[in-house]
Amino acid sequence: CDEAVKQYPDLVKKYFMTNCVPVRLHKFTALHAAVWSGGTFIYVPKGVKVTIPLQAYFRMNAKKGGQFEHTLIIIDEGAEMHYIEGCSAPQYSENSLHAGCVEMHVLKGARARYSSIENWSKNTYNLNTKRAVVHEDSTIEWVNGNMGSKVTMLYPCSALVGDRSKSHYLGIAFAGKGQHQDT
């Protein structure tokens, strides 16, 4: 996503942390906006149907670290795509923080599927923000799997701003002993 700021500044400026995930949404989005680094940027042009799922994997490898990756996906009118994101962290004795952000803009007549598998270590606070703005005659499908972490607070959200816009959500969360999932 940081390379997209340089290569596509007008497109990023239009969509990055504006109406989908505003900077002032809550304290973790404000923190994210202040320190984000890296992530994924996808733009699917009008009418393009991506038939092979696109994938990214984020691993937090630092002790007492924080990860603030940003995923910005724009599916233009009539386009389609499936994106799969994986996240994990090794087990350390110190706590870590994941405060990432996913923004999806599904424009008129478009279709998007976002699949995520998060397998955090038992010392990670996972406070991720995931949102989509879904326009007229468009569909977003969320498929989320959450395992591990010390605490996960995750509430994927879809703003249905157009007539006949749709959102489907399937989430599976597993918490072991001493772990807390709020999804």
PDB file of C-alpha atoms in Angstrom:
ATOM      1  CA  CYS A   1       0.000   0.000   0.000  1.00  0.00           C
ATOM      2  CA  ASP A   2       2.921   2.378   0.668  1.00  0.00           C
ATOM      3  CA  GLU A   3       4.118   1.951  -2.959  1.00  0.00           C
ATOM      4  CA  ALA A   4       0.602   2.771  -4.203  1.00  0.00           C
ATOM      5  CA  VAL A   5       0.836   6.172  -2.479  1.00  0.00           C
ATOM      6  CA  LYS A   6       3.758   6.981  -4.795  1.00  0.00           C
ATOM      7  CA  GLN A   7       2.457   5.367  -7.990  1.00  0.00           C
ATOM      8  CA  TYR A   8      -1.284   6.148  -7.777  1.00  0.00           C
ATOM      9  CA  PRO A   9      -1.582   9.178  -5.459  1.00  0.00           C
ATOM     10  CA  ASP A  10      -4.972  10.389  -6.754  1.00  0.00           C
ATOM     11  CA  LEU A  11      -6.603   6.965  -6.414  1.00  0.00           C
ATOM     12  CA  VAL A  12      -5.174   6.380  -2.943  1.00  0.00           C
ATOM     13  CA  LYS A  13      -6.132   9.877  -1.763  1.00  0.00           C
ATOM     14  CA  LYS A  14      -9.737   9.326  -2.882  1.00  0.00           C
ATOM     15  CA  TYR A  15     -10.174   6.056  -0.950  1.00  0.00           C
ATOM     16  CA  PHE A  16      -7.523   5.759   1.813  1.00  0.00           C
ATOM     17  CA  MET A  17      -9.096   6.176   5.283  1.00  0.00           C
ATOM     18  CA  THR A  18     -11.932   8.407   4.074  1.00  0.00           C
ATOM     19  CA  ASN A  19     -15.561   7.230   4.212  1.00  0.00           C
ATOM     20  CA  CYS A  20     -14.879   3.493   4.631  1.00  0.00           C
ATOM     21  CA  VAL A  21     -12.582   3.609   7.671  1.00  0.00           C
ATOM     22  CA  PRO A  22     -12.322   7.202   8.867  1.00  0.00           C
ATOM     23  CA  VAL A  23      -9.223   8.062  10.887  1.00  0.00           C
ATOM     24  CA  ARG A  24     -11.394   9.133  13.840  1.00  0.00           C
ATOM     25  CA  LEU A  25     -13.546   5.963  13.881  1.00  0.00           C
ATOM     26  CA  HIS A  26     -11.929   4.836  17.162  1.00  0.00           C
ATOM     27  CA  LYS A  27      -8.578   5.044  18.947  1.00  0.00           C
ATOM     28  CA  PHE A  28      -7.081   2.058  17.122  1.00  0.00           C
ATOM     29  CA  THR A  29      -7.851   3.502  13.675  1.00  0.00           C
ATOM     30  CA  ALA A  30      -6.270   6.778  14.793  1.00  0.00           C
ATOM     31  CA  LEU A  31      -3.166   4.860  15.944  1.00  0.00           C
ATOM     32  CA  HIS A  32      -3.162   2.902  12.692  1.00  0.00           C
ATOM     33  CA  ALA A  33      -3.372   6.075  10.602  1.00  0.00           C
ATOM     34  CA  ALA A  34      -0.435   7.569  12.496  1.00  0.00           C
ATOM     35  CA  VAL A  35       1.973   4.627  12.149  1.00  0.00           C
ATOM     36  CA  TRP A  36       0.785   2.314   9.318  1.00  0.00           C
ATOM     37  CA  SER A  37       3.443   0.836   7.112  1.00  0.00           C
ATOM     38  CA  GLY A  38       3.146  -1.544   4.215  1.00  0.00           C
ATOM     39  CA  GLY A  39       0.253  -3.727   3.269  1.00  0.00           C
ATOM     40  CA  THR A  40      -1.701  -4.503   0.140  1.00  0.00           C
ATOM     41  CA  PHE A  41      -3.146  -2.289  -2.589  1.00  0.00           C
ATOM     42  CA  ILE A  42      -5.404  -3.788  -5.242  1.00  0.00           C
ATOM     43  CA  TYR A  43      -7.278  -1.953  -7.957  1.00  0.00           C
ATOM     44  CA  VAL A  44      -9.406  -4.022 -10.331  1.00  0.00           C
ATOM     45  CA  PRO A  45     -10.394  -1.915 -13.384  1.00  0.00           C
ATOM     46  CA  LYS A  46     -13.954  -1.670 -14.745  1.00  0.00           C
ATOM     47  CA  GLY A  47     -15.307  -4.945 -16.081  1.00  0.00           C
ATOM     48  CA  VAL A  48     -12.213  -7.019 -15.268  1.00  0.00           C
ATOM     49  CA  LYS A  49     -12.926 -10.416 -13.730  1.00  0.00           C
ATOM     50  CA  VAL A  50      -9.919 -11.800 -11.878  1.00  0.00           C
ATOM     51  CA  THR A  51     -10.398 -15.590 -12.000  1.00  0.00           C
ATOM     52  CA  ILE A  52      -7.487 -16.652  -9.763  1.00  0.00           C
ATOM     53  CA  PRO A  53      -7.602 -15.548  -6.108  1.00  0.00           C
ATOM     54  CA  LEU A  54      -5.019 -12.927  -5.134  1.00  0.00           C
ATOM     55  CA  GLN A  55      -3.152 -13.669  -1.899  1.00  0.00           C
ATOM     56  CA  ALA A  56      -1.056 -11.967   0.772  1.00  0.00           C
ATOM     57  CA  TYR A  57       0.479 -13.203   4.007  1.00  0.00           C
ATOM     58  CA  PHE A  58       1.530 -11.030   6.953  1.00  0.00           C
ATOM     59  CA  ARG A  59       3.712 -12.368   9.772  1.00  0.00           C
ATOM     60  CA  MET A  60       4.596 -10.404  12.873  1.00  0.00           C
ATOM     61  CA  ASN A  61       8.114 -11.564  13.865  1.00  0.00           C
ATOM     62  CA  ALA A  62       9.218  -9.010  16.486  1.00  0.00           C
ATOM     63  CA  LYS A  63       9.040  -9.375  20.263  1.00  0.00           C
ATOM     64  CA  LYS A  64       6.848  -6.728  21.895  1.00  0.00           C
ATOM     65  CA  GLY A  65       6.141  -5.499  18.374  1.00  0.00           C
ATOM     66  CA  GLY A  66       3.271  -3.877  16.620  1.00  0.00           C
ATOM     67  CA  GLN A  67       1.978  -4.569  13.143  1.00  0.00           C
ATOM     68  CA  PHE A  68      -0.081  -1.939  11.334  1.00  0.00           C
ATOM     69  CA  GLU A  69      -0.431  -3.145   7.737  1.00  0.00           C
ATOM     70  CA  HIS A  70      -3.068  -1.527   5.534  1.00  0.00           C
ATOM     71  CA  THR A  71      -5.124  -3.323   2.904  1.00  0.00           C
ATOM     72  CA  LEU A  72      -6.864  -1.071   0.387  1.00  0.00           C
ATOM     73  CA  ILE A  73      -8.951  -2.796  -2.300  1.00  0.00           C
ATOM     74  CA  ILE A  74     -10.953  -1.001  -4.978  1.00  0.00           C
ATOM     75  CA  ILE A  75     -13.165  -3.112  -7.232  1.00  0.00           C
ATOM     76  CA  ASP A  76     -14.337  -0.848 -10.038  1.00  0.00           C
ATOM     77  CA  GLU A  77     -17.730  -1.074 -11.779  1.00  0.00           C
ATOM     78  CA  GLY A  78     -18.665  -4.539 -13.023  1.00  0.00           C
ATOM     79  CA  ALA A  79     -15.356  -6.073 -11.869  1.00  0.00           C
ATOM     80  CA  GLU A  80     -14.854  -9.213  -9.751  1.00  0.00           C
ATOM     81  CA  MET A  81     -12.101 -10.649  -7.581  1.00  0.00           C
ATOM     82  CA  HIS A  82     -11.297 -12.874  -4.609  1.00  0.00           C
ATOM     83  CA  TYR A  83      -8.577 -11.893  -2.147  1.00  0.00           C
ATOM     84  CA  ILE A  84      -7.134 -14.216   0.503  1.00  0.00           C
ATOM     85  CA  GLU A  85      -5.144 -12.817   3.426  1.00  0.00           C
ATOM     86  CA  GLY A  86      -3.272 -14.794   6.069  1.00  0.00           C
ATOM     87  CA  CYS A  87      -1.786 -13.476   9.325  1.00  0.00           C
ATOM     88  CA  SER A  88       0.274 -15.112  12.064  1.00  0.00           C
ATOM     89  CA  ALA A  89       2.898 -14.519  14.748  1.00  0.00           C
ATOM     90  CA  PRO A  90       5.335 -16.743  16.666  1.00  0.00           C
ATOM     91  CA  GLN A  91       4.970 -17.287  20.402  1.00  0.00           C
ATOM     92  CA  TYR A  92       6.949 -14.895  22.608  1.00  0.00           C
ATOM     93  CA  SER A  93       6.684 -14.257  26.339  1.00  0.00           C
ATOM     94  CA  GLU A  94       5.993 -10.537  25.723  1.00  0.00           C
ATOM     95  CA  ASN A  95       2.735  -9.132  24.337  1.00  0.00           C
ATOM     96  CA  SER A  96       2.348  -7.830  20.786  1.00  0.00           C
ATOM     97  CA  LEU A  97      -0.253  -5.656  19.069  1.00  0.00           C
ATOM     98  CA  HIS A  98      -1.865  -6.098  15.679  1.00  0.00           C
ATOM     99  CA  ALA A  99      -3.948  -3.053  14.668  1.00  0.00           C
ATOM    100  CA  GLY A 100      -4.272  -3.520  10.934  1.00  0.00           C
ATOM    101  CA  CYS A 101      -6.916  -2.073   8.648  1.00  0.00           C
ATOM    102  CA  VAL A 102      -8.820  -3.440   5.660  1.00  0.00           C
ATOM    103  CA  GLU A 103     -10.780  -1.083   3.405  1.00  0.00           C
ATOM    104  CA  MET A 104     -12.782  -2.404   0.469  1.00  0.00           C
ATOM    105  CA  HIS A 105     -14.660  -0.286  -2.039  1.00  0.00           C
ATOM    106  CA  VAL A 106     -17.008  -2.391  -4.163  1.00  0.00           C
ATOM    107  CA  LEU A 107     -18.325  -0.094  -6.885  1.00  0.00           C
ATOM    108  CA  LYS A 108     -21.522  -0.396  -8.962  1.00  0.00           C
ATOM    109  CA  GLY A 109     -22.210  -3.921 -10.222  1.00  0.00           C
ATOM    110  CA  ALA A 110     -18.983  -5.334  -8.777  1.00  0.00           C
ATOM    111  CA  ARG A 111     -18.432  -8.496  -6.747  1.00  0.00           C
ATOM    112  CA  ALA A 112     -15.714  -9.139  -4.154  1.00  0.00           C
ATOM    113  CA  ARG A 113     -14.811 -11.924  -1.768  1.00  0.00           C
ATOM    114  CA  TYR A 114     -12.396 -11.298   1.092  1.00  0.00           C
ATOM    115  CA  SER A 115     -11.126 -14.414   2.874  1.00  0.00           C
ATOM    116  CA  SER A 116      -8.943 -14.157   5.942  1.00  0.00           C
ATOM    117  CA  ILE A 117      -7.232 -16.698   8.156  1.00  0.00           C
ATOM    118  CA  GLU A 118      -5.700 -15.248  11.306  1.00  0.00           C
ATOM    119  CA  ASN A 119      -3.638 -17.545  13.510  1.00  0.00           C
ATOM    120  CA  TRP A 120      -2.041 -15.313  16.137  1.00  0.00           C
ATOM    121  CA  SER A 121       0.091 -16.421  19.064  1.00  0.00           C
ATOM    122  CA  LYS A 122      -1.369 -16.410  22.568  1.00  0.00           C
ATOM    123  CA  ASN A 123       0.389 -13.133  23.427  1.00  0.00           C
ATOM    124  CA  THR A 124      -1.038 -11.030  20.559  1.00  0.00           C
ATOM    125  CA  TYR A 125      -3.742  -8.412  20.979  1.00  0.00           C
ATOM    126  CA  ASN A 126      -5.562  -8.503  17.631  1.00  0.00           C
ATOM    127  CA  LEU A 127      -7.568  -5.289  17.244  1.00  0.00           C
ATOM    128  CA  ASN A 128      -8.168  -5.191  13.510  1.00  0.00           C
ATOM    129  CA  THR A 129     -10.652  -2.984  11.601  1.00  0.00           C
ATOM    130  CA  LYS A 130     -12.258  -4.409   8.443  1.00  0.00           C
ATOM    131  CA  ARG A 131     -14.883  -2.529   6.450  1.00  0.00           C
ATOM    132  CA  ALA A 132     -16.416  -2.414   2.984  1.00  0.00           C
ATOM    133  CA  VAL A 133     -18.485   0.210   1.171  1.00  0.00           C
ATOM    134  CA  VAL A 134     -20.823  -1.615  -1.210  1.00  0.00           C
ATOM    135  CA  HIS A 135     -22.486   0.306  -4.040  1.00  0.00           C
ATOM    136  CA  GLU A 136     -25.543  -0.333  -6.226  1.00  0.00           C
ATOM    137  CA  ASP A 137     -26.015  -3.928  -7.466  1.00  0.00           C
ATOM    138  CA  SER A 138     -22.759  -5.011  -5.780  1.00  0.00           C
ATOM    139  CA  THR A 139     -21.868  -7.849  -3.430  1.00  0.00           C
ATOM    140  CA  ILE A 140     -19.190  -8.357  -0.782  1.00  0.00           C
ATOM    141  CA  GLU A 141     -18.566 -11.785   0.759  1.00  0.00           C
ATOM    142  CA  TRP A 142     -16.552 -11.972   3.976  1.00  0.00           C
ATOM    143  CA  VAL A 143     -15.071 -15.332   5.013  1.00  0.00           C
ATOM    144  CA  ASN A 144     -13.058 -15.068   8.249  1.00  0.00           C
ATOM    145  CA  GLY A 145     -11.299 -17.651  10.377  1.00  0.00           C
ATOM    146  CA  ASN A 146      -9.801 -16.505  13.703  1.00  0.00           C
ATOM    147  CA  MET A 147      -7.638 -18.690  15.906  1.00  0.00           C
ATOM    148  CA  GLY A 148      -5.205 -17.987  18.666  1.00  0.00           C
ATOM    149  CA  SER A 149      -4.422 -14.534  20.080  1.00  0.00           C
ATOM    150  CA  LYS A 150      -4.649 -13.320  23.626  1.00  0.00           C
ATOM    151  CA  VAL A 151      -7.550 -11.050  22.697  1.00  0.00           C
ATOM    152  CA  THR A 152      -9.268 -10.606  19.338  1.00  0.00           C
ATOM    153  CA  MET A 153     -11.793  -7.854  18.739  1.00  0.00           C
ATOM    154  CA  LEU A 154     -12.922  -8.101  15.128  1.00  0.00           C
ATOM    155  CA  TYR A 155     -16.167  -6.876  13.592  1.00  0.00           C
ATOM    156  CA  PRO A 156     -16.138  -6.848   9.775  1.00  0.00           C
ATOM    157  CA  CYS A 157     -18.631  -4.247   8.631  1.00  0.00           C
ATOM    158  CA  SER A 158     -20.327  -3.525   5.316  1.00  0.00           C
ATOM    159  CA  ALA A 159     -21.940  -0.189   4.503  1.00  0.00           C
ATOM    160  CA  LEU A 160     -24.604  -0.929   1.914  1.00  0.00           C
ATOM    161  CA  VAL A 161     -24.828   2.450   0.181  1.00  0.00           C
ATOM    162  CA  GLY A 162     -26.524   1.430  -3.074  1.00  0.00           C
ATOM    163  CA  ASP A 163     -29.822  -0.132  -4.054  1.00  0.00           C
ATOM    164  CA  ARG A 164     -29.669  -3.934  -4.187  1.00  0.00           C
ATOM    165  CA  SER A 165     -26.239  -4.005  -2.565  1.00  0.00           C
ATOM    166  CA  LYS A 166     -25.511  -7.158  -0.554  1.00  0.00           C
ATOM    167  CA  SER A 167     -23.155  -8.397   2.116  1.00  0.00           C
ATOM    168  CA  HIS A 168     -22.621 -11.985   3.224  1.00  0.00           C
ATOM    169  CA  TYR A 169     -20.511 -12.906   6.235  1.00  0.00           C
ATOM    170  CA  LEU A 170     -19.243 -16.247   7.476  1.00  0.00           C
ATOM    171  CA  GLY A 171     -16.950 -16.160  10.497  1.00  0.00           C
ATOM    172  CA  ILE A 172     -15.438 -19.009  12.466  1.00  0.00           C
ATOM    173  CA  ALA A 173     -13.575 -18.230  15.683  1.00  0.00           C
ATOM    174  CA  PHE A 174     -11.761 -20.601  18.028  1.00  0.00           C
ATOM    175  CA  ALA A 175     -10.379 -19.680  21.429  1.00  0.00           C
ATOM    176  CA  GLY A 176      -8.335 -21.990  23.617  1.00  0.00           C
ATOM    177  CA  LYS A 177      -7.709 -21.712  27.349  1.00  0.00           C
ATOM    178  CA  GLY A 178      -7.032 -18.102  28.432  1.00  0.00           C
ATOM    179  CA  GLN A 179      -7.872 -16.674  25.011  1.00  0.00           C
ATOM    180  CA  HIS A 180     -10.702 -14.234  24.305  1.00  0.00           C
ATOM    181  CA  GLN A 181     -12.511 -13.747  20.992  1.00  0.00           C
ATOM    182  CA  ASP A 182     -15.039 -10.945  20.480  1.00  0.00           C
ATOM    183  CA  THR A 183     -16.165 -11.208  16.866  1.00  0.00           C
TER     184      THR A 183
END
